[in-house]
């Protein structure tokens, strides 16, 4: 089994087929989307493939340590993850192909008009533990 991160992006990926921002969806469309995501997670939990997942709030800030005292907070010169990442899911599956298949299924979550979003998801394997060499 290997763990993969499925990242849902606000921007930075190619546009989704049904590319209507969530803040323009009706409450019923949002409810249908959330229900799809919850049902997907429940099904993967039952198969033992679900590890964790969260939708992310749009709030956040860049923070860095700058010596003694309080760390400064800045909106920085770079895009923030709050502008880029909408949420994530971690799955523990048998293969890359299974992770890709699940990402494809997750991409079909309903959006505006109840139609599938067909959004792009980023699939990233967790960095494994390097092998130990003993001689």
CSV table of N, CA, C and O in Angstrom, one decimal:
chain,number,residue,atom,x,y,z
A,1,UNK,N,0.9,-1.2,0.0
A,1,UNK,CA,0.0,0.0,0.0
A,1,UNK,C,0.9,1.2,0.0
A,1,UNK,O,1.9,1.2,0.6
A,2,UNK,N,0.5,2.3,-0.7
A,2,UNK,CA,1.2,3.5,-0.7
A,2,UNK,C,0.2,4.7,-0.6
A,2,UNK,O,-1.0,4.6,-1.0
A,3,UNK,N,0.6,5.7,0.1
A,3,UNK,CA,-0.2,6.9,0.3
A,3,UNK,C,0.0,7.9,-0.8
A,3,UNK,O,1.1,8.1,-1.3
A,4,UNK,N,-1.2,8.5,-1.2
A,4,UNK,CA,-1.2,9.5,-2.2
A,4,UNK,C,-2.0,10.7,-1.7
A,4,UNK,O,-3.0,10.5,-1.0
A,5,UNK,N,-1.6,11.9,-2.1
A,5,UNK,CA,-2.3,13.1,-1.8
A,5,UNK,C,-3.1,13.5,-3.0
A,5,UNK,O,-2.5,13.7,-4.1
A,6,UNK,N,-4.4,13.7,-2.9
A,6,UNK,CA,-5.2,14.2,-4.0
A,6,UNK,C,-5.5,15.7,-3.6
A,6,UNK,O,-6.3,15.9,-2.7
A,7,UNK,N,-5.0,16.6,-4.4
A,7,UNK,CA,-5.2,18.0,-4.1
A,7,UNK,C,-6.2,18.6,-5.0
A,7,UNK,O,-6.2,18.5,-6.3
A,8,UNK,N,-7.2,19.3,-4.4
A,8,UNK,CA,-8.2,20.1,-5.2
A,8,UNK,C,-7.7,21.5,-5.2
A,8,UNK,O,-7.5,22.1,-4.2
A,9,UNK,N,-7.6,22.1,-6.4
A,9,UNK,CA,-7.1,23.5,-6.5
A,9,UNK,C,-8.2,24.5,-6.8
A,9,UNK,O,-9.1,24.2,-7.5
A,10,UNK,N,-8.0,25.7,-6.3
A,10,UNK,CA,-8.8,26.8,-6.8
A,10,UNK,C,-8.4,27.3,-8.1
A,10,UNK,O,-9.2,27.7,-9.0
A,11,UNK,N,-7.1,27.4,-8.3
A,11,UNK,CA,-6.5,27.9,-9.5
A,11,UNK,C,-5.1,27.3,-9.7
A,11,UNK,O,-4.6,26.7,-8.8
A,12,UNK,N,-4.5,27.4,-10.9
A,12,UNK,CA,-3.2,26.9,-11.1
A,12,UNK,C,-3.2,25.7,-12.0
A,12,UNK,O,-2.3,25.3,-12.6
A,13,UNK,N,-4.4,25.0,-12.0
A,13,UNK,CA,-4.5,23.8,-12.8
A,13,UNK,C,-5.3,24.3,-14.1
A,13,UNK,O,-5.9,25.4,-14.1
A,14,UNK,N,-5.4,23.5,-15.1
A,14,UNK,CA,-6.3,23.8,-16.2
A,14,UNK,C,-7.7,24.0,-15.8
A,14,UNK,O,-8.1,23.4,-14.8
A,15,UNK,N,-8.5,24.8,-16.4
A,15,UNK,CA,-9.8,25.1,-16.0
A,15,UNK,C,-10.7,23.8,-16.1
A,15,UNK,O,-10.5,23.0,-17.0
A,16,UNK,N,-11.6,23.7,-15.1
A,16,UNK,CA,-12.5,22.6,-15.1
A,16,UNK,C,-13.5,22.8,-16.2
A,16,UNK,O,-13.7,23.9,-16.7
A,17,UNK,N,-14.1,21.7,-16.6
A,17,UNK,CA,-15.1,21.7,-17.7
A,17,UNK,C,-16.3,22.6,-17.2
A,17,UNK,O,-16.8,23.5,-17.9
A,18,UNK,N,-16.8,22.3,-16.0
A,18,UNK,CA,-17.9,23.1,-15.4
A,18,UNK,C,-17.3,24.1,-14.4
A,18,UNK,O,-17.3,23.9,-13.2
A,19,UNK,N,-16.7,25.1,-15.0
A,19,UNK,CA,-15.8,26.1,-14.2
A,19,UNK,C,-16.6,27.3,-13.7
A,19,UNK,O,-16.4,28.4,-14.1
A,20,UNK,N,-17.5,27.0,-12.8
A,20,UNK,CA,-18.3,28.0,-12.1
A,20,UNK,C,-17.8,28.1,-10.7
A,20,UNK,O,-17.9,27.1,-10.0
A,21,UNK,N,-17.3,29.2,-10.2
A,21,UNK,CA,-16.8,29.3,-8.8
A,21,UNK,C,-17.9,28.9,-7.8
A,21,UNK,O,-19.0,29.3,-8.0
A,22,UNK,N,-17.5,28.2,-6.7
A,22,UNK,CA,-18.4,27.8,-5.8
A,22,UNK,C,-19.2,28.9,-5.1
A,22,UNK,O,-20.4,28.7,-4.7
A,23,UNK,N,-18.7,30.1,-5.1
A,23,UNK,CA,-19.4,31.2,-4.5
A,23,UNK,C,-20.6,31.6,-5.3
A,23,UNK,O,-21.4,32.5,-4.9
A,24,UNK,N,-20.7,31.0,-6.5
A,24,UNK,CA,-21.9,31.3,-7.4
A,24,UNK,C,-22.8,30.1,-7.5
A,24,UNK,O,-23.8,30.2,-8.3
A,25,UNK,N,-22.6,29.1,-6.7
A,25,UNK,CA,-23.5,28.0,-6.7
A,25,UNK,C,-24.7,28.2,-5.7
A,25,UNK,O,-24.6,29.0,-4.8
A,26,UNK,N,-25.7,27.5,-6.0
A,26,UNK,CA,-26.9,27.6,-5.1
A,26,UNK,C,-26.6,26.8,-3.8
A,26,UNK,O,-25.7,25.9,-3.9
A,27,UNK,N,-27.3,27.0,-2.7
A,27,UNK,CA,-27.1,26.2,-1.5
A,27,UNK,C,-27.4,24.7,-1.9
A,27,UNK,O,-26.6,23.8,-1.4
A,28,UNK,N,-28.3,24.4,-2.7
A,28,UNK,CA,-28.6,23.0,-3.1
A,28,UNK,C,-27.4,22.4,-3.8
A,28,UNK,O,-27.1,21.2,-3.6
A,29,UNK,N,-26.8,23.1,-4.7
A,29,UNK,CA,-25.6,22.7,-5.4
A,29,UNK,C,-24.4,22.4,-4.5
A,29,UNK,O,-23.7,21.4,-4.6
A,30,UNK,N,-24.2,23.3,-3.5
A,30,UNK,CA,-23.2,23.1,-2.5
A,30,UNK,C,-23.4,21.8,-1.7
A,30,UNK,O,-22.6,21.0,-1.5
A,31,UNK,N,-24.7,21.7,-1.3
A,31,UNK,CA,-25.1,20.5,-0.5
A,31,UNK,C,-24.8,19.2,-1.3
A,31,UNK,O,-24.3,18.2,-0.7
A,32,UNK,N,-25.2,19.2,-2.6
A,32,UNK,CA,-24.9,18.0,-3.4
A,32,UNK,C,-23.4,17.7,-3.6
A,32,UNK,O,-23.0,16.6,-3.5
A,33,UNK,N,-22.6,18.8,-3.7
A,33,UNK,CA,-21.2,18.6,-3.8
A,33,UNK,C,-20.6,18.0,-2.5
A,33,UNK,O,-19.8,17.0,-2.6
A,34,UNK,N,-21.0,18.6,-1.4
A,34,UNK,CA,-20.5,18.1,-0.1
A,34,UNK,C,-20.9,16.7,0.1
A,34,UNK,O,-20.1,15.8,0.6
A,35,UNK,N,-22.2,16.3,-0.2
A,35,UNK,CA,-22.7,15.0,0.0
A,35,UNK,C,-21.9,14.0,-0.9
A,35,UNK,O,-21.5,12.9,-0.4
A,36,UNK,N,-21.5,14.4,-2.1
A,36,UNK,CA,-20.8,13.5,-3.0
A,36,UNK,C,-19.4,13.2,-2.3
A,36,UNK,O,-18.9,12.1,-2.3
A,37,UNK,N,-18.8,14.3,-1.8
A,37,UNK,CA,-17.4,14.2,-1.2
A,37,UNK,C,-17.5,13.3,0.0
A,37,UNK,O,-16.7,12.4,0.2
A,38,UNK,N,-18.5,13.5,0.8
A,38,UNK,CA,-18.7,12.6,2.0
A,38,UNK,C,-19.0,11.2,1.7
A,38,UNK,O,-18.4,10.3,2.3
A,39,UNK,N,-19.8,10.9,0.7
A,39,UNK,CA,-20.1,9.6,0.3
A,39,UNK,C,-18.9,8.9,-0.3
A,39,UNK,O,-18.6,7.7,0.0
A,40,UNK,N,-18.1,9.6,-1.1
A,40,UNK,CA,-16.8,9.1,-1.6
A,40,UNK,C,-15.9,8.7,-0.5
A,40,UNK,O,-15.3,7.6,-0.5
A,41,UNK,N,-15.7,9.6,0.5
A,41,UNK,CA,-14.8,9.3,1.7
A,41,UNK,C,-15.4,8.1,2.4
A,41,UNK,O,-14.6,7.2,2.9
A,42,UNK,N,-16.7,8.0,2.6
A,42,UNK,CA,-17.2,6.9,3.4
A,42,UNK,C,-17.0,5.6,2.6
A,42,UNK,O,-16.6,4.6,3.3
A,43,UNK,N,-17.2,5.5,1.3
A,43,UNK,CA,-16.9,4.3,0.5
A,43,UNK,C,-15.5,3.9,0.6
A,43,UNK,O,-15.2,2.7,0.8
A,44,UNK,N,-14.6,4.9,0.5
A,44,UNK,CA,-13.1,4.5,0.6
A,44,UNK,C,-12.8,4.1,2.1
A,44,UNK,O,-11.9,3.3,2.2
A,45,UNK,N,-13.4,4.7,3.0
A,45,UNK,CA,-13.2,4.2,4.4
A,45,UNK,C,-13.6,2.8,4.6
A,45,UNK,O,-12.9,2.0,5.3
A,46,UNK,N,-14.7,2.4,4.0
A,46,UNK,CA,-15.2,1.0,4.1
A,46,UNK,C,-14.2,0.0,3.4
A,46,UNK,O,-14.1,-1.1,3.8
A,47,UNK,N,-13.5,0.5,2.3
A,47,UNK,CA,-12.6,-0.4,1.6
A,47,UNK,C,-11.2,-0.3,2.2
A,47,UNK,O,-10.3,-1.0,1.8
A,48,UNK,N,-11.0,0.6,3.3
A,48,UNK,CA,-9.7,0.7,3.9
A,48,UNK,C,-8.7,1.6,3.2
A,48,UNK,O,-7.6,1.6,3.5
A,49,UNK,N,-9.2,2.3,2.2
A,49,UNK,CA,-8.3,3.2,1.3
A,49,UNK,C,-8.3,4.6,1.8
A,49,UNK,O,-7.4,5.4,1.4
A,50,UNK,N,-9.3,5.0,2.6
A,50,UNK,CA,-9.3,6.4,3.0
A,50,UNK,C,-8.4,6.7,4.2
A,50,UNK,O,-8.5,5.9,5.2
A,51,UNK,N,-7.6,7.7,4.2
A,51,UNK,CA,-6.8,8.1,5.3
A,51,UNK,C,-7.3,9.3,6.0
A,51,UNK,O,-7.6,9.3,7.2
A,52,UNK,N,-7.5,10.4,5.2
A,52,UNK,CA,-8.0,11.7,5.8
A,52,UNK,C,-8.3,12.6,4.6
A,52,UNK,O,-7.8,12.4,3.5
A,53,UNK,N,-9.0,13.6,4.9
A,53,UNK,CA,-9.3,14.7,3.9
A,53,UNK,C,-10.0,15.9,4.5
A,53,UNK,O,-10.7,15.7,5.6
A,54,UNK,N,-9.8,17.0,4.0
A,54,UNK,CA,-10.4,18.2,4.5
A,54,UNK,C,-10.6,19.2,3.4
A,54,UNK,O,-9.8,19.4,2.5
A,55,UNK,N,-11.7,20.0,3.6
A,55,UNK,CA,-11.9,21.2,2.8
A,55,UNK,C,-11.2,22.3,3.6
A,55,UNK,O,-11.2,22.3,4.8
A,56,UNK,N,-10.6,23.2,2.9
A,56,UNK,CA,-9.9,24.3,3.5
A,56,UNK,C,-10.6,25.6,3.5
A,56,UNK,O,-11.2,25.9,2.4
A,57,UNK,N,-10.6,26.4,4.6
A,57,UNK,CA,-11.2,27.7,4.6
A,57,UNK,C,-10.4,28.6,3.8
A,57,UNK,O,-9.2,28.4,3.6
A,58,UNK,N,-10.9,29.7,3.3
A,58,UNK,CA,-10.1,30.6,2.5
A,58,UNK,C,-9.2,31.5,3.3
A,58,UNK,O,-8.4,32.3,2.7
A,59,UNK,N,-9.2,31.4,4.6
A,59,UNK,CA,-8.3,32.2,5.5
A,59,UNK,C,-7.0,31.6,5.6
A,59,UNK,O,-6.8,30.4,5.4
A,60,UNK,N,-6.0,32.4,5.9
A,60,UNK,CA,-4.6,31.9,6.1
A,60,UNK,C,-3.6,33.0,5.8
A,60,UNK,O,-4.0,34.1,5.4
A,61,UNK,N,-2.4,32.7,6.1
A,61,UNK,CA,-1.3,33.7,5.9
A,61,UNK,C,0.0,33.0,5.9
A,61,UNK,O,0.2,31.9,6.4
A,62,UNK,N,1.0,33.6,5.2
A,62,UNK,CA,2.4,33.2,5.3
A,62,UNK,C,3.0,33.6,6.6
A,62,UNK,O,2.8,34.7,7.0
A,63,UNK,N,3.8,32.7,7.2
A,63,UNK,CA,4.4,33.0,8.5
A,63,UNK,C,5.8,32.5,8.4
A,63,UNK,O,6.1,31.4,7.9
A,64,UNK,N,6.8,33.3,9.0
A,64,UNK,CA,8.1,32.8,9.0
A,64,UNK,C,8.8,33.2,10.3
A,64,UNK,O,8.4,34.3,10.9
A,65,UNK,N,9.7,32.5,10.8
A,65,UNK,CA,10.5,32.8,12.0
A,65,UNK,C,11.6,33.8,11.6
A,65,UNK,O,12.3,33.6,10.6
A,66,UNK,N,11.7,34.9,12.3
A,66,UNK,CA,12.6,36.0,12.0
A,66,UNK,C,13.5,36.4,13.2
A,66,UNK,O,13.6,37.5,13.5
A,67,UNK,N,13.9,35.4,13.9
A,67,UNK,CA,14.7,35.6,15.1
A,67,UNK,C,13.8,35.7,16.4
A,67,UNK,O,12.7,35.2,16.4
A,68,UNK,N,14.4,36.2,17.4
A,68,UNK,CA,13.7,36.2,18.7
A,68,UNK,C,12.4,37.1,18.6
A,68,UNK,O,12.4,38.1,17.8
A,69,UNK,N,11.4,36.8,19.3
A,69,UNK,CA,10.2,37.6,19.3
A,69,UNK,C,9.1,36.9,18.5
A,69,UNK,O,9.1,35.8,18.1
A,70,UNK,N,8.1,37.7,18.2
A,70,UNK,CA,7.0,37.3,17.5
A,70,UNK,C,7.3,37.1,16.0
A,70,UNK,O,7.8,38.0,15.4
A,71,UNK,N,6.9,36.0,15.4
A,71,UNK,CA,7.1,35.8,14.0
A,71,UNK,C,6.2,36.7,13.2
A,71,UNK,O,5.0,36.9,13.5
A,72,UNK,N,6.8,37.4,12.2
A,72,UNK,CA,5.9,38.3,11.3
A,72,UNK,C,5.0,37.5,10.5
A,72,UNK,O,5.2,36.3,10.1
A,73,UNK,N,3.9,38.1,10.1
A,73,UNK,CA,2.9,37.5,9.2
A,73,UNK,C,2.8,38.4,8.0
A,73,UNK,O,2.8,39.6,8.1
A,74,UNK,N,2.9,37.8,6.8
A,74,UNK,CA,2.9,38.6,5.6
A,74,UNK,C,2.0,37.9,4.6
A,74,UNK,O,1.9,36.7,4.6
A,75,UNK,N,1.5,38.7,3.7
A,75,UNK,CA,0.8,38.1,2.5
A,75,UNK,C,1.8,37.9,1.4
A,75,UNK,O,1.4,37.4,0.3
A,76,UNK,N,3.1,38.2,1.6
A,76,UNK,CA,4.2,37.8,0.8
A,76,UNK,C,4.0,38.2,-0.7
A,76,UNK,O,3.0,38.7,-1.1
A,77,UNK,N,5.1,38.0,-1.5
A,77,UNK,CA,5.0,38.3,-2.9
A,77,UNK,C,4.5,37.1,-3.7
A,77,UNK,O,4.3,37.2,-4.9
A,78,UNK,N,4.3,36.0,-3.1
A,78,UNK,CA,3.9,34.8,-3.8
A,78,UNK,C,2.4,34.4,-3.5
A,78,UNK,O,1.9,34.8,-2.5
A,79,UNK,N,1.8,33.7,-4.4
A,79,UNK,CA,0.4,33.2,-4.1
A,79,UNK,C,0.4,32.4,-2.9
A,79,UNK,O,1.3,31.6,-2.7
A,80,UNK,N,-0.7,32.5,-2.1
A,80,UNK,CA,-0.8,31.7,-0.9
A,80,UNK,C,-1.6,30.5,-1.2
A,80,UNK,O,-2.4,30.4,-2.1
A,81,UNK,N,-1.3,29.4,-0.4
A,81,UNK,CA,-2.1,28.2,-0.6
A,81,UNK,C,-3.6,28.4,-0.4
A,81,UNK,O,-4.4,27.7,-1.0
A,82,UNK,N,-4.0,29.4,0.4
A,82,UNK,CA,-5.4,29.7,0.5
A,82,UNK,C,-6.0,30.1,-0.8
A,82,UNK,O,-7.2,30.0,-1.1
A,83,UNK,N,-5.2,30.7,-1.7
A,83,UNK,CA,-5.6,31.1,-3.1
A,83,UNK,C,-5.5,29.9,-4.0
A,83,UNK,O,-6.1,30.0,-5.1
A,84,UNK,N,-4.8,28.9,-3.7
A,84,UNK,CA,-4.5,27.8,-4.6
A,84,UNK,C,-5.2,26.5,-4.3
A,84,UNK,O,-5.7,25.8,-5.2
A,85,UNK,N,-5.2,26.1,-3.0
A,85,UNK,CA,-5.7,24.8,-2.6
A,85,UNK,C,-7.0,24.8,-1.9
A,85,UNK,O,-7.2,25.5,-0.9
A,86,UNK,N,-8.0,24.2,-2.5
A,86,UNK,CA,-9.4,24.2,-1.9
A,86,UNK,C,-9.5,23.1,-0.9
A,86,UNK,O,-10.3,23.2,0.0
A,87,UNK,N,-8.8,22.0,-1.0
A,87,UNK,CA,-8.9,20.9,-0.1
A,87,UNK,C,-8.0,19.7,-0.5
A,87,UNK,O,-7.4,19.8,-1.6
A,88,UNK,N,-8.1,18.7,0.2
A,88,UNK,CA,-7.2,17.5,0.0
A,88,UNK,C,-7.8,16.3,0.5
A,88,UNK,O,-8.7,16.3,1.4
A,89,UNK,N,-7.3,15.2,0.0
A,89,UNK,CA,-7.7,13.9,0.5
A,89,UNK,C,-6.5,13.0,0.4
A,89,UNK,O,-5.7,13.1,-0.5
A,90,UNK,N,-6.2,12.2,1.4
A,90,UNK,CA,-5.1,11.2,1.4
A,90,UNK,C,-5.7,9.8,1.3
A,90,UNK,O,-6.7,9.5,2.1
A,91,UNK,N,-5.2,9.1,0.4
A,91,UNK,CA,-5.7,7.7,0.2
A,91,UNK,C,-4.5,6.8,0.3
A,91,UNK,O,-3.4,7.2,0.1
A,92,UNK,N,-4.7,5.6,0.8
A,92,UNK,CA,-3.7,4.5,0.9
A,92,UNK,C,-4.2,3.4,0.0
A,92,UNK,O,-5.1,2.6,0.4
A,93,UNK,N,-3.5,3.3,-1.1
A,93,UNK,CA,-4.0,2.3,-2.1
A,93,UNK,C,-2.9,1.4,-2.6
A,93,UNK,O,-1.7,1.6,-2.3
A,94,UNK,N,-3.2,0.4,-3.4
A,94,UNK,CA,-2.3,-0.6,-3.9
A,94,UNK,C,-1.3,-0.1,-5.0
A,94,UNK,O,-0.3,-0.7,-5.2
A,95,UNK,N,-1.8,0.9,-5.7
A,95,UNK,CA,-1.0,1.3,-6.9
A,95,UNK,C,-1.2,2.8,-7.3
A,95,UNK,O,-2.3,3.4,-6.9
A,96,UNK,N,-0.3,3.3,-8.1
A,96,UNK,CA,-0.5,4.6,-8.8
A,96,UNK,C,-1.8,4.6,-9.6
A,96,UNK,O,-2.5,5.6,-9.5
A,97,UNK,N,-2.0,3.5,-10.3
A,97,UNK,CA,-3.2,3.4,-11.2
A,97,UNK,C,-4.5,3.6,-10.4
A,97,UNK,O,-5.4,4.2,-10.8
A,98,UNK,N,-4.5,3.0,-9.2
A,98,UNK,CA,-5.7,3.1,-8.3
A,98,UNK,C,-5.9,4.5,-7.8
A,98,UNK,O,-7.0,5.1,-7.8
A,99,UNK,N,-4.8,5.2,-7.5
A,99,UNK,CA,-4.8,6.6,-7.0
A,99,UNK,C,-5.3,7.5,-8.1
A,99,UNK,O,-6.2,8.4,-7.9
A,100,UNK,N,-4.9,7.2,-9.4
A,100,UNK,CA,-5.3,8.0,-10.5
A,100,UNK,C,-6.8,7.8,-10.8
A,100,UNK,O,-7.6,8.7,-11.1
A,101,UNK,N,-7.2,6.5,-10.7
A,101,UNK,CA,-8.7,6.2,-10.9
A,101,UNK,C,-9.5,6.9,-9.9
A,101,UNK,O,-10.6,7.4,-10.2
A,102,UNK,N,-9.1,6.9,-8.6
A,102,UNK,CA,-9.9,7.6,-7.6
A,102,UNK,C,-9.9,9.1,-7.8
A,102,UNK,O,-11.0,9.7,-7.6
A,103,UNK,N,-8.8,9.7,-8.2
A,103,UNK,CA,-8.8,11.1,-8.5
A,103,UNK,C,-9.8,11.4,-9.7
A,103,UNK,O,-10.5,12.4,-9.6
A,104,UNK,N,-9.8,10.6,-10.7
A,104,UNK,CA,-10.7,10.8,-11.7
A,104,UNK,C,-12.2,10.7,-11.3
A,104,UNK,O,-13.0,11.5,-11.7
A,105,UNK,N,-12.5,9.8,-10.4
A,105,UNK,CA,-13.8,9.7,-9.8
A,105,UNK,C,-14.2,10.9,-9.0
A,105,UNK,O,-15.3,11.5,-9.1
A,106,UNK,N,-13.2,11.4,-8.2
A,106,UNK,CA,-13.4,12.6,-7.3
A,106,UNK,C,-13.6,13.8,-8.2
A,106,UNK,O,-14.4,14.7,-7.8
A,107,UNK,N,-13.0,13.8,-9.4
A,107,UNK,CA,-13.1,15.0,-10.3
A,107,UNK,C,-14.6,15.1,-10.8
A,107,UNK,O,-15.0,16.2,-11.3
A,108,UNK,N,-15.4,14.1,-10.7
A,108,UNK,CA,-16.7,14.1,-11.2
A,108,UNK,C,-17.7,14.6,-10.2
A,108,UNK,O,-18.9,14.5,-10.4
A,109,UNK,N,-17.3,15.1,-9.1
A,109,UNK,CA,-18.2,15.7,-8.1
A,109,UNK,C,-19.1,16.8,-8.7
A,109,UNK,O,-18.6,17.5,-9.6
A,110,UNK,N,-20.4,16.8,-8.3
A,110,UNK,CA,-21.3,17.8,-9.0
A,110,UNK,C,-20.9,19.2,-8.6
A,110,UNK,O,-20.4,19.5,-7.5
A,111,UNK,N,-21.2,20.1,-9.5
A,111,UNK,CA,-21.0,21.5,-9.3
A,111,UNK,C,-22.3,22.3,-9.7
A,111,UNK,O,-23.4,21.8,-9.5
A,112,UNK,N,-22.0,23.4,-10.4
A,112,UNK,CA,-23.2,24.3,-10.8
A,112,UNK,C,-24.1,23.5,-11.7
A,112,UNK,O,-23.6,22.7,-12.6
A,113,UNK,N,-25.4,23.7,-11.5
A,113,UNK,CA,-26.4,23.0,-12.3
A,113,UNK,C,-26.5,21.5,-12.1
A,113,UNK,O,-27.1,20.8,-12.8
A,114,UNK,N,-25.8,21.0,-11.0
A,114,UNK,CA,-25.8,19.6,-10.7
A,114,UNK,C,-24.9,18.8,-11.6
A,114,UNK,O,-24.8,17.5,-11.5
A,115,UNK,N,-24.2,19.4,-12.6
A,115,UNK,CA,-23.4,18.7,-13.5
A,115,UNK,C,-22.0,18.5,-12.9
A,115,UNK,O,-21.5,19.3,-12.1
A,116,UNK,N,-21.3,17.4,-13.3
A,116,UNK,CA,-20.0,17.1,-12.8
A,116,UNK,C,-19.0,18.3,-13.1
A,116,UNK,O,-19.1,18.9,-14.2
A,117,UNK,N,-18.1,18.5,-12.2
A,117,UNK,CA,-17.2,19.6,-12.4
A,117,UNK,C,-16.1,19.2,-13.4
A,117,UNK,O,-15.7,20.1,-14.2
A,118,UNK,N,-15.7,18.0,-13.4
A,118,UNK,CA,-14.6,17.5,-14.2
A,118,UNK,C,-13.3,18.4,-14.0
A,118,UNK,O,-12.6,18.8,-14.9
A,119,UNK,N,-13.1,18.7,-12.7
A,119,UNK,CA,-11.9,19.5,-12.3
A,119,UNK,C,-10.6,18.7,-12.4
A,119,UNK,O,-10.7,17.4,-12.3
A,120,UNK,N,-9.5,19.3,-12.5
A,120,UNK,CA,-8.2,18.7,-12.5
A,120,UNK,C,-7.8,18.5,-11.0
A,120,UNK,O,-8.0,19.5,-10.2
A,121,UNK,N,-7.3,17.4,-10.6
A,121,UNK,CA,-6.8,17.1,-9.3
A,121,UNK,C,-5.3,16.8,-9.4
A,121,UNK,O,-4.9,16.1,-10.4
A,122,UNK,N,-4.5,17.2,-8.5
A,122,UNK,CA,-3.1,16.9,-8.5
A,122,UNK,C,-3.0,15.6,-7.6
A,122,UNK,O,-3.5,15.6,-6.5
A,123,UNK,N,-2.3,14.6,-8.2
A,123,UNK,CA,-2.0,13.4,-7.5
A,123,UNK,C,-0.6,13.3,-7.1
A,123,UNK,O,0.3,13.4,-8.0
A,124,UNK,N,-0.2,13.2,-5.8
A,124,UNK,CA,1.2,13.2,-5.4
A,124,UNK,C,1.4,12.1,-4.5
A,124,UNK,O,0.7,12.0,-3.5
A,125,UNK,N,2.4,11.2,-4.8
A,125,UNK,CA,2.7,10.2,-3.8
A,125,UNK,C,3.5,10.7,-2.6
A,125,UNK,O,4.2,11.7,-2.7
A,126,UNK,N,3.3,10.1,-1.5
A,126,UNK,CA,4.0,10.5,-0.3
A,126,UNK,C,5.5,10.0,-0.5
A,126,UNK,O,5.7,9.0,-1.1
A,127,UNK,N,6.4,10.8,0.0
A,127,UNK,CA,7.8,10.4,-0.1
A,127,UNK,C,8.0,9.2,0.8
A,127,UNK,O,7.7,9.3,2.0
A,128,UNK,N,8.5,8.1,0.3
A,128,UNK,CA,8.7,6.9,1.0
A,128,UNK,C,9.9,7.0,1.9
A,128,UNK,O,10.8,7.9,1.7
A,129,UNK,N,10.1,6.1,2.8
A,129,UNK,CA,11.2,6.0,3.6
A,129,UNK,C,12.4,5.4,2.8
A,129,UNK,O,12.2,4.4,2.2
A,130,UNK,N,13.5,6.1,2.7
A,130,UNK,CA,14.6,5.6,1.9
A,130,UNK,C,15.1,4.2,2.4
A,130,UNK,O,15.0,4.0,3.6
A,131,UNK,N,15.5,3.3,1.6
A,131,UNK,CA,15.9,2.0,2.1
A,131,UNK,C,17.2,2.2,2.9
A,131,UNK,O,18.0,3.1,2.7
A,132,UNK,N,17.3,1.3,3.9
A,132,UNK,CA,18.5,1.3,4.8
A,132,UNK,C,19.5,0.3,4.2
A,132,UNK,O,19.2,-0.8,3.8
A,133,UNK,N,20.7,0.8,4.0
A,133,UNK,CA,21.8,0.0,3.5
A,133,UNK,C,22.7,-0.5,4.6
A,133,UNK,O,23.2,0.4,5.4
A,134,UNK,N,22.8,-1.7,4.7
A,134,UNK,CA,23.7,-2.3,5.8
A,134,UNK,C,24.7,-3.2,5.1
A,134,UNK,O,24.4,-4.0,4.2
A,135,UNK,N,26.0,-3.0,5.5
A,135,UNK,CA,27.0,-3.9,4.9
A,135,UNK,C,27.9,-4.5,6.0
A,135,UNK,O,28.0,-4.0,7.0
